[in-house]
Amino acid sequence: MTTVEIEAWLREDDPVRLEELWAWADRVRREHVGDEVHLRGLVEISNYCVRSCAYCGLRAGNRRLTRYRMTAEEVLACARQAVAYGYGTVVLQSGEDYGMTRDWLADLIRRIKAETTLAVTLSLGERPEADLAAWREAGADRYLLRFETSDRALYDRLHPPRPGQARSDRLALLDRLRELGYEVGSGVMIGIPGQTYASLARDVALFRELDLDMVGVGPWIAHPQTPLGGKSRVTGRESRVATEQARAWLPGLPQWEQVPNTEEMTYKVIALTRIVCPEANIPSTTALATVNQASGRELALARGANVVMPNLTPPRYQALYEIYPGKACLAETAEAGHRRLLEQIRRLGRTVGKGSGSRRKRASVFLRDT
Ligand code: 5AD
Ligand code: SF4
């Protein structure tokens, strides 16, 4: 599929054609990654962040947020919970928090790997290479770092460099992660102000070029304590541009170029991602479940996704990990959420994934045999 064709699909709104797209993505998903839905227990280990991303509620400048950092024992308890629920992976996520030191985290990774058979995924921002290397050495298996947009000028607007530091280059960092031996995941937000159809089509093409093992996408959700600001969720078809405040902040984009941050647009990107990256692990994300609490998760699984990341963070911390308002997972206890998830997977005629759900199964079998 060419970038031009991807863009044409992004602009498609004929319901019959879209049904074809959903069915195509579902077929590719079944043929390449099968019916298993892999479950990854998400632990939001710290909400401190040195960055100032224009969209995110954890940005350093948000003084209204109470900050927390979990203890190693608390994180280990969550990892044990992941094992108890039968999950194959624990995902440790945080803002870019240098209060969480290289050695502290390396030690924690070693303890999780010694005590469990879980795969460990990290999602901790743009840390220095020495940190990434030490964590890999300690046993971390995968790293998630969204490049957010392939439009460099928009990226710089949304993601200013830290004071006194060079502008970041997440694409270069993704290469380094791969060289260090991590399985690598990335992704973008859908409908971030300033995102054009052409740039989103290039993002999807870039997923394929980067040969990503995991691709996560979710709708941008306005957070009032950020420069993009605005009221909470905007999901209707009519809302071409998300908030007045965002429009004022990023002037000049014609309305017909702005990608809407809708649920439907997110499904289109999930489906197209499955078609261009047939073997990737693609999660049905929490942001999507937030804009459609009733069926967002299931629809994504039926339109290309094959992974769910249930939130195992203790509720008192979960509420403070507010990258956007109204996070879906807070509506229920972990236990109730777990049972509902198993029921959803059963209803879809799918099965819960066994083992760690790594993309590179063949490679690891090969390594063991030789
Ligand atoms: N709405 C949706 N997604 C967001 N993220 C950060 N802020 C928001 C928001 N307001 C996403 C970014 C980041 C990931 C951890 O969460 O893509 O990489
Ligand atoms: Fe920090 Fe990540 Fe939020 Fe940016 S998106 S402010 S790096 S937590």
CSV table of C-alpha atoms and ligand atoms in Angstrom, one decimal:
chain,number,residue,atom,x,y,z
A,1,MET,CA,0.0,0.0,0.0
A,2,THR,CA,1.4,3.4,-1.0
A,3,THR,CA,1.4,6.5,1.2
A,4,VAL,CA,-1.2,8.0,-1.2
A,5,GLU,CA,-3.4,5.0,-0.8
A,6,ILE,CA,-3.1,5.1,3.0
A,7,GLU,CA,-4.1,8.8,2.9
A,8,ALA,CA,-7.1,7.9,0.7
A,9,TRP,CA,-8.2,5.3,3.3
A,10,LEU,CA,-7.8,7.9,6.1
A,11,ARG,CA,-10.2,10.2,4.2
A,12,GLU,CA,-12.7,7.4,3.4
A,13,ASP,CA,-16.0,7.8,5.0
A,14,ASP,CA,-18.2,5.5,3.0
A,15,PRO,CA,-19.5,3.0,5.6
A,16,VAL,CA,-19.5,0.1,3.1
A,17,ARG,CA,-15.9,0.7,2.2
A,18,LEU,CA,-14.9,1.0,5.8
A,19,GLU,CA,-16.6,-2.4,6.5
A,20,GLU,CA,-14.3,-3.8,3.9
A,21,LEU,CA,-11.3,-2.2,5.6
A,22,TRP,CA,-12.2,-3.7,9.0
A,23,ALA,CA,-12.7,-7.1,7.4
A,24,TRP,CA,-9.4,-6.9,5.5
A,25,ALA,CA,-7.5,-5.9,8.7
A,26,ASP,CA,-9.2,-8.7,10.7
A,27,ARG,CA,-8.2,-11.3,8.0
A,28,VAL,CA,-4.6,-10.1,8.0
A,29,ARG,CA,-4.5,-10.2,11.8
A,30,ARG,CA,-5.9,-13.8,11.9
A,31,GLU,CA,-3.5,-15.0,9.2
A,32,HIS,CA,-0.4,-13.5,10.7
A,33,VAL,CA,-0.7,-13.4,14.4
A,34,GLY,CA,-3.7,-15.7,15.0
A,35,ASP,CA,-6.6,-15.5,17.4
A,36,GLU,CA,-4.6,-15.1,20.6
A,37,VAL,CA,-5.0,-11.8,22.5
A,38,HIS,CA,-1.8,-11.1,24.5
A,39,LEU,CA,-2.3,-9.5,27.9
A,40,ARG,CA,0.4,-7.1,29.3
A,41,GLY,CA,0.0,-5.9,32.9
A,42,LEU,CA,0.6,-2.1,32.9
A,43,VAL,CA,2.3,-0.6,36.0
A,44,GLU,CA,2.6,3.2,36.0
A,45,ILE,CA,5.6,3.4,38.3
A,46,SER,CA,6.1,7.2,38.5
A,47,ASN,CA,4.3,10.3,37.2
A,48,TYR,CA,7.3,12.6,37.5
A,49,CYS,CA,8.5,14.0,34.2
A,50,VAL,CA,11.1,16.5,33.1
A,51,ARG,CA,9.5,17.1,29.7
A,52,SER,CA,7.0,19.6,28.6
A,53,CYS,CA,5.0,17.9,25.9
A,54,ALA,CA,2.2,20.2,24.9
A,55,TYR,CA,-0.5,17.5,25.1
A,56,CYS,CA,0.3,15.6,28.2
A,57,GLY,CA,-1.0,16.2,31.8
A,58,LEU,CA,2.3,14.8,33.3
A,59,ARG,CA,4.3,17.7,31.8
A,60,ALA,CA,6.8,19.2,34.2
A,61,GLY,CA,4.9,22.6,34.2
A,62,ASN,CA,1.7,21.0,35.6
A,63,ARG,CA,1.9,22.1,39.2
A,64,ARG,CA,-1.6,21.0,40.0
A,65,LEU,CA,-0.6,17.3,39.8
A,66,THR,CA,0.4,15.4,42.9
A,67,ARG,CA,3.5,13.5,42.0
A,68,TYR,CA,4.4,9.9,43.1
A,69,ARG,CA,7.0,7.3,42.6
A,70,MET,CA,6.3,3.7,43.5
A,71,THR,CA,8.6,1.7,45.7
A,72,ALA,CA,10.3,-1.4,44.4
A,73,GLU,CA,8.2,-3.6,46.7
A,74,GLU,CA,5.0,-2.0,45.3
A,75,VAL,CA,6.1,-2.7,41.7
A,76,LEU,CA,7.0,-6.2,42.6
A,77,ALA,CA,3.6,-6.8,44.1
A,78,CYS,CA,2.0,-5.6,40.8
A,79,ALA,CA,4.3,-8.0,38.8
A,80,ARG,CA,3.1,-10.9,41.1
A,81,GLN,CA,-0.5,-9.8,40.3
A,82,ALA,CA,0.3,-10.0,36.6
A,83,VAL,CA,1.5,-13.6,37.1
A,84,ALA,CA,-1.6,-14.5,39.2
A,85,TYR,CA,-3.8,-13.2,36.3
A,86,GLY,CA,-1.8,-15.3,33.8
A,87,TYR,CA,-0.3,-12.4,31.9
A,88,GLY,CA,2.9,-12.9,30.0
A,89,THR,CA,4.4,-9.4,30.3
A,90,VAL,CA,4.7,-6.6,32.7
A,91,VAL,CA,5.0,-3.0,31.3
A,92,LEU,CA,6.7,-0.5,33.5
A,93,GLN,CA,5.7,3.0,32.4
A,94,SER,CA,6.6,6.5,33.7
A,95,GLY,CA,7.3,10.0,32.7
A,96,GLU,CA,11.0,10.8,32.1
A,97,ASP,CA,11.9,10.6,35.7
A,98,TYR,CA,15.6,10.9,36.7
A,99,GLY,CA,14.7,10.4,40.3
A,100,MET,CA,14.3,6.8,39.1
A,101,THR,CA,18.0,6.0,38.7
A,102,ARG,CA,19.6,3.6,36.4
A,103,ASP,CA,20.8,1.3,39.2
A,104,TRP,CA,17.5,1.3,41.0
A,105,LEU,CA,15.6,0.2,37.9
A,106,ALA,CA,18.2,-2.3,36.8
A,107,ASP,CA,17.9,-3.9,40.3
A,108,LEU,CA,14.1,-4.0,40.0
A,109,ILE,CA,14.2,-5.5,36.6
A,110,ARG,CA,16.6,-8.2,37.9
A,111,ARG,CA,14.3,-9.0,40.8
A,112,ILE,CA,11.3,-9.3,38.5
A,113,LYS,CA,13.2,-11.6,36.1
A,114,ALA,CA,14.5,-13.7,39.0
A,115,GLU,CA,11.2,-14.2,40.6
A,116,THR,CA,8.9,-14.6,37.6
A,117,THR,CA,8.9,-15.7,33.9
A,118,LEU,CA,7.4,-12.4,32.8
A,119,ALA,CA,8.7,-10.5,29.8
A,120,VAL,CA,9.6,-6.9,30.9
A,121,THR,CA,8.6,-4.0,28.7
A,122,LEU,CA,9.9,-0.5,29.5
A,123,SER,CA,8.2,2.8,28.6
A,124,LEU,CA,10.2,5.4,30.4
A,125,GLY,CA,10.9,8.1,27.9
A,126,GLU,CA,14.1,9.3,26.3
A,127,ARG,CA,16.7,8.1,28.7
A,128,PRO,CA,20.5,8.2,28.1
A,129,GLU,CA,22.0,5.3,26.2
A,130,ALA,CA,23.9,4.0,29.3
A,131,ASP,CA,20.6,3.6,31.1
A,132,LEU,CA,18.9,1.8,28.2
A,133,ALA,CA,22.0,-0.5,28.0
A,134,ALA,CA,22.0,-1.3,31.7
A,135,TRP,CA,18.3,-2.1,31.7
A,136,ARG,CA,18.7,-4.4,28.7
A,137,GLU,CA,21.6,-6.1,30.5
A,138,ALA,CA,19.5,-6.5,33.6
A,139,GLY,CA,17.0,-8.5,31.5
A,140,ALA,CA,14.4,-6.0,30.0
A,141,ASP,CA,13.0,-7.4,26.8
A,142,ARG,CA,11.2,-4.6,25.1
A,143,TYR,CA,11.0,-0.8,24.9
A,144,LEU,CA,8.1,1.5,23.9
A,145,LEU,CA,8.7,5.0,22.7
A,146,ARG,CA,6.2,6.7,20.5
A,147,PHE,CA,7.6,9.0,17.8
A,148,GLU,CA,4.3,10.9,18.1
A,149,THR,CA,4.4,12.4,14.6
A,150,SER,CA,6.8,12.1,11.6
A,151,ASP,CA,6.3,15.8,10.9
A,152,ARG,CA,9.5,17.3,12.3
A,153,ALA,CA,8.2,20.9,12.6
A,154,LEU,CA,5.0,19.7,14.4
A,155,TYR,CA,7.1,17.4,16.7
A,156,ASP,CA,9.3,20.3,17.7
A,157,ARG,CA,6.2,22.4,18.5
A,158,LEU,CA,4.6,19.7,20.6
A,159,HIS,CA,7.7,18.4,22.2
A,160,PRO,CA,10.2,21.2,23.1
A,161,PRO,CA,13.7,20.2,24.0
A,162,ARG,CA,14.7,20.3,27.7
A,163,PRO,CA,16.3,23.6,28.6
A,164,GLY,CA,19.9,23.7,27.5
A,165,GLN,CA,19.7,20.4,25.6
A,166,ALA,CA,19.6,19.5,21.9
A,167,ARG,CA,16.2,18.7,20.3
A,168,SER,CA,15.4,15.1,20.8
A,169,ASP,CA,15.5,12.5,18.0
A,170,ARG,CA,13.2,9.7,18.9
A,171,LEU,CA,13.8,7.9,15.5
A,172,ALA,CA,17.6,7.7,16.3
A,173,LEU,CA,16.7,6.4,19.8
A,174,LEU,CA,14.5,3.7,18.3
A,175,ASP,CA,17.5,2.5,16.2
A,176,ARG,CA,19.7,2.4,19.3
A,177,LEU,CA,17.1,0.4,21.2
A,178,ARG,CA,17.0,-2.1,18.4
A,179,GLU,CA,20.8,-2.3,18.4
A,180,LEU,CA,20.8,-3.0,22.1
A,181,GLY,CA,18.6,-6.0,21.4
A,182,TYR,CA,15.2,-4.7,22.6
A,183,GLU,CA,12.1,-5.5,20.8
A,184,VAL,CA,10.9,-2.0,19.8
A,185,GLY,CA,7.5,-0.4,19.9
A,186,SER,CA,6.4,3.0,18.8
A,187,GLY,CA,3.3,4.8,17.7
A,188,VAL,CA,1.5,8.1,17.4
A,189,MET,CA,-1.6,10.0,18.7
A,190,ILE,CA,-4.5,10.4,16.3
A,191,GLY,CA,-5.9,13.9,15.8
A,192,ILE,CA,-3.3,15.9,17.7
A,193,PRO,CA,-3.8,19.5,16.7
A,194,GLY,CA,-1.6,20.3,13.6
A,195,GLN,CA,-1.7,16.7,12.4
A,196,THR,CA,-2.6,16.6,8.6
A,197,TYR,CA,-3.9,13.6,6.7
A,198,ALA,CA,-0.7,13.5,4.7
A,199,SER,CA,1.5,13.4,7.8
A,200,LEU,CA,-0.6,10.7,9.4
A,201,ALA,CA,-0.3,8.6,6.2
A,202,ARG,CA,3.5,9.1,6.4
A,203,ASP,CA,3.4,8.0,10.1
A,204,VAL,CA,1.7,4.7,9.1
A,205,ALA,CA,4.2,4.2,6.2
A,206,LEU,CA,7.0,4.9,8.7
A,207,PHE,CA,5.7,2.1,11.1
A,208,ARG,CA,6.4,-0.3,8.2
A,209,GLU,CA,9.8,1.2,7.3
A,210,LEU,CA,10.9,1.0,11.0
A,211,ASP,CA,9.8,-2.7,11.0
A,212,LEU,CA,8.4,-2.1,14.4
A,213,ASP,CA,7.6,-5.1,16.7
A,214,MET,CA,4.8,-3.2,18.4
A,215,VAL,CA,2.7,-0.2,17.3
A,216,GLY,CA,0.4,1.6,19.7
A,217,VAL,CA,-2.0,4.4,18.6
A,218,GLY,CA,-4.8,6.2,20.4
A,219,PRO,CA,-6.8,9.3,20.0
A,220,TRP,CA,-5.5,12.6,21.4
A,221,ILE,CA,-7.6,13.6,24.4
A,222,ALA,CA,-7.6,17.3,25.4
A,223,HIS,CA,-6.2,17.9,28.9
A,224,PRO,CA,-7.2,21.3,30.4
A,225,GLN,CA,-3.8,21.8,32.2
A,226,THR,CA,-1.8,21.8,29.0
A,227,PRO,CA,-1.1,24.4,26.3
A,228,LEU,CA,-3.5,22.5,23.9
A,229,GLY,CA,-6.0,22.7,26.7
A,230,GLY,CA,-9.7,22.7,26.1
A,231,LYS,CA,-12.6,20.7,27.4
A,232,SER,CA,-12.4,16.9,27.7
A,233,ARG,CA,-13.4,14.4,25.1
A,234,VAL,CA,-14.2,15.3,21.5
A,235,THR,CA,-15.3,12.3,19.6
A,236,GLY,CA,-18.1,13.3,17.2
A,237,ARG,CA,-17.5,13.3,13.4
A,238,GLU,CA,-18.4,17.0,13.4
A,239,SER,CA,-15.4,18.0,15.6
A,240,ARG,CA,-12.8,18.6,12.9
A,241,VAL,CA,-10.6,20.5,15.2
A,242,ALA,CA,-10.5,19.5,18.8
A,243,THR,CA,-10.5,22.7,20.9
A,244,GLU,CA,-10.6,26.5,20.4
A,245,GLN,CA,-7.5,26.8,22.5
A,246,ALA,CA,-5.6,24.3,20.3
A,247,ARG,CA,-6.6,26.3,17.2
A,248,ALA,CA,-5.3,29.5,18.7
A,249,TRP,CA,-2.0,27.8,19.7
A,250,LEU,CA,-1.4,26.2,16.3
A,251,PRO,CA,-2.9,28.6,13.8
A,252,GLY,CA,-2.8,28.2,10.0
A,253,LEU,CA,-4.0,24.6,9.5
A,254,PRO,CA,-7.0,24.5,7.2
A,255,GLN,CA,-9.8,22.6,8.7
A,256,TRP,CA,-9.9,20.0,5.9
A,257,GLU,CA,-6.3,19.1,6.6
A,258,GLN,CA,-6.7,18.6,10.3
A,259,VAL,CA,-7.2,14.9,11.3
A,260,PRO,CA,-10.1,14.6,13.8
A,261,ASN,CA,-9.3,12.9,17.1
A,262,THR,CA,-12.2,10.5,16.6
A,263,GLU,CA,-12.8,6.9,17.5
A,264,GLU,CA,-13.4,6.1,13.9
A,265,MET,CA,-10.1,7.7,12.7
A,266,THR,CA,-8.3,5.6,15.4
A,267,TYR,CA,-9.8,2.4,14.0
A,268,LYS,CA,-8.7,3.3,10.5
A,269,VAL,CA,-5.1,3.8,11.7
A,270,ILE,CA,-5.2,0.5,13.6
A,271,ALA,CA,-6.6,-1.4,10.6
A,272,LEU,CA,-4.1,0.2,8.2
A,273,THR,CA,-1.2,-0.5,10.6
A,274,ARG,CA,-2.2,-4.2,10.7
A,275,ILE,CA,-2.3,-4.3,6.9
A,276,VAL,CA,1.1,-2.7,6.5
A,277,CYS,CA,2.8,-4.4,9.5
A,278,PRO,CA,1.1,-7.8,9.5
A,279,GLU,CA,3.2,-9.4,12.2
A,280,ALA,CA,3.3,-6.5,14.7
A,281,ASN,CA,1.8,-6.6,18.1
A,282,ILE,CA,-0.9,-3.9,18.1
A,283,PRO,CA,-2.7,-3.0,21.4
A,284,SER,CA,-6.2,-1.9,21.8
A,285,THR,CA,-5.2,1.2,23.8
A,286,THR,CA,-6.7,2.7,27.0
A,287,ALA,CA,-7.2,6.1,25.2
A,288,LEU,CA,-9.5,4.3,22.8
A,289,ALA,CA,-11.4,2.6,25.6
A,290,THR,CA,-11.7,6.0,27.2
A,291,VAL,CA,-13.5,7.6,24.3
A,292,ASN,CA,-15.8,4.6,23.9
A,293,GLN,CA,-16.1,2.9,27.3
A,294,ALA,CA,-18.8,0.4,26.1
A,295,SER,CA,-17.1,-1.2,23.1
A,296,GLY,CA,-13.9,0.6,22.1
A,297,ARG,CA,-11.7,-2.2,23.2
A,298,GLU,CA,-13.6,-4.9,21.4
A,299,LEU,CA,-13.9,-2.9,18.2
A,300,ALA,CA,-10.2,-2.4,18.0
A,301,LEU,CA,-9.6,-6.1,18.6
A,302,ALA,CA,-12.0,-6.8,15.7
A,303,ARG,CA,-10.2,-4.4,13.4
A,304,GLY,CA,-6.6,-5.4,13.7
A,305,ALA,CA,-5.5,-5.2,17.3
A,306,ASN,CA,-4.2,-8.3,19.2
A,307,VAL,CA,-3.0,-7.0,22.5
A,308,VAL,CA,-4.6,-5.5,25.6
A,309,MET,CA,-2.7,-3.8,28.5
A,310,PRO,CA,-4.9,-4.0,31.6
A,311,ASN,CA,-3.8,-1.5,34.2
A,312,LEU,CA,-2.4,-3.1,37.4
A,313,THR,CA,-1.3,0.2,39.0
A,314,PRO,CA,-2.7,0.6,42.6
A,315,PRO,CA,-5.8,2.8,42.2
A,316,ARG,CA,-4.5,5.7,44.3
A,317,TYR,CA,-1.6,6.1,41.9
A,318,GLN,CA,-3.6,5.3,38.8
A,319,ALA,CA,-5.7,8.3,39.4
A,320,LEU,CA,-2.6,10.5,39.5
A,321,TYR,CA,-1.2,9.1,36.2
A,322,GLU,CA,-3.3,11.6,34.4
A,323,ILE,CA,-1.8,12.0,30.9
A,324,TYR,CA,-5.4,12.8,29.8
A,325,PRO,CA,-8.6,13.1,31.8
A,326,GLY,CA,-11.2,10.4,32.3
A,327,LYS,CA,-9.0,7.3,31.9
A,328,ALA,CA,-11.3,4.3,31.3
A,329,CYS,CA,-9.5,1.9,33.6
A,330,LEU,CA,-10.4,3.8,36.7
A,331,ALA,CA,-14.1,2.9,36.5
A,332,GLU,CA,-13.6,-0.6,38.0
A,333,THR,CA,-11.3,-2.7,40.2
A,334,ALA,CA,-8.5,-4.7,38.7
A,335,GLU,CA,-10.3,-7.9,39.6
A,336,ALA,CA,-13.6,-6.8,37.9
A,337,GLY,CA,-11.6,-5.4,34.9
A,338,HIS,CA,-9.8,-8.7,34.5
A,339,ARG,CA,-13.0,-10.7,34.5
A,340,ARG,CA,-14.7,-8.4,32.0
A,341,LEU,CA,-11.6,-8.6,29.8
A,342,LEU,CA,-11.7,-12.4,29.7
A,343,GLU,CA,-15.4,-12.3,28.9
A,344,GLN,CA,-14.8,-9.8,26.0
A,345,ILE,CA,-12.1,-12.0,24.5
A,346,ARG,CA,-14.4,-15.1,24.8
A,347,ARG,CA,-17.3,-13.2,23.1
A,348,LEU,CA,-15.0,-12.2,20.2
A,349,GLY,CA,-14.2,-15.9,19.7
A,350,ARG,CA,-10.6,-15.3,20.6
A,351,THR,CA,-8.3,-16.9,23.1
A,352,VAL,CA,-5.9,-15.5,25.8
A,353,GLY,CA,-2.3,-15.6,24.5
A,354,LYS,CA,0.1,-18.1,26.1
A,355,GLY,CA,3.6,-17.2,27.0
A,356,SER,CA,5.2,-13.8,26.6
A,357,GLY,CA,3.7,-12.9,23.3
A,358,SER,CA,6.9,-11.8,21.7
A,359,ARG,CA,6.9,-10.9,18.1
A,360,ARG,CA,10.2,-12.7,17.4
A,361,LYS,CA,9.3,-16.2,18.4
A,362,ARG,CA,11.2,-17.8,15.6
A,363,ALA,CA,14.4,-16.0,16.4
A,364,SER,CA,14.3,-17.1,20.0
A,365,VAL,CA,13.6,-20.7,19.1
A,366,PHE,CA,16.5,-20.6,16.6
A,367,LEU,CA,18.8,-19.2,19.3
A,368,ARG,CA,17.9,-21.9,21.8
A,369,ASP,CA,18.5,-24.6,19.2
A,370,THR,CA,22.0,-23.6,18.3
B,1,5AD,N1,-4.1,12.2,24.9
B,1,5AD,C1,-3.8,10.9,24.4
B,1,5AD,N2,-2.6,10.4,24.5
B,1,5AD,C2,-1.7,11.0,25.2
B,1,5AD,N3,-0.4,10.7,25.4
B,1,5AD,C3,0.1,11.7,26.2
B,1,5AD,N4,-0.8,12.7,26.4
B,1,5AD,C4,-1.9,12.3,25.8
B,1,5AD,C5,-3.2,12.8,25.6
B,1,5AD,N5,-3.5,14.0,26.1
B,1,5AD,C6,0.3,9.5,24.9
B,1,5AD,C7,1.5,9.9,24.1
B,1,5AD,C8,2.6,9.2,24.9
B,1,5AD,C9,1.9,8.1,25.6
B,1,5AD,C10,2.5,7.5,26.8
B,1,5AD,O1,0.6,8.7,25.9
B,1,5AD,O2,1.5,9.3,22.8
B,1,5AD,O3,3.7,8.7,24.1
B,2,SF4,FE1,6.5,13.4,29.9
B,2,SF4,FE2,5.8,11.4,28.3
B,2,SF4,FE3,4.0,13.2,29.1
B,2,SF4,FE4,5.9,13.9,27.4
B,2,SF4,S1,4.2,12.4,27.0
B,2,SF4,S2,5.2,15.1,29.3
B,2,SF4,S3,7.6,12.7,28.1
B,2,SF4,S4,5.0,11.7,30.4
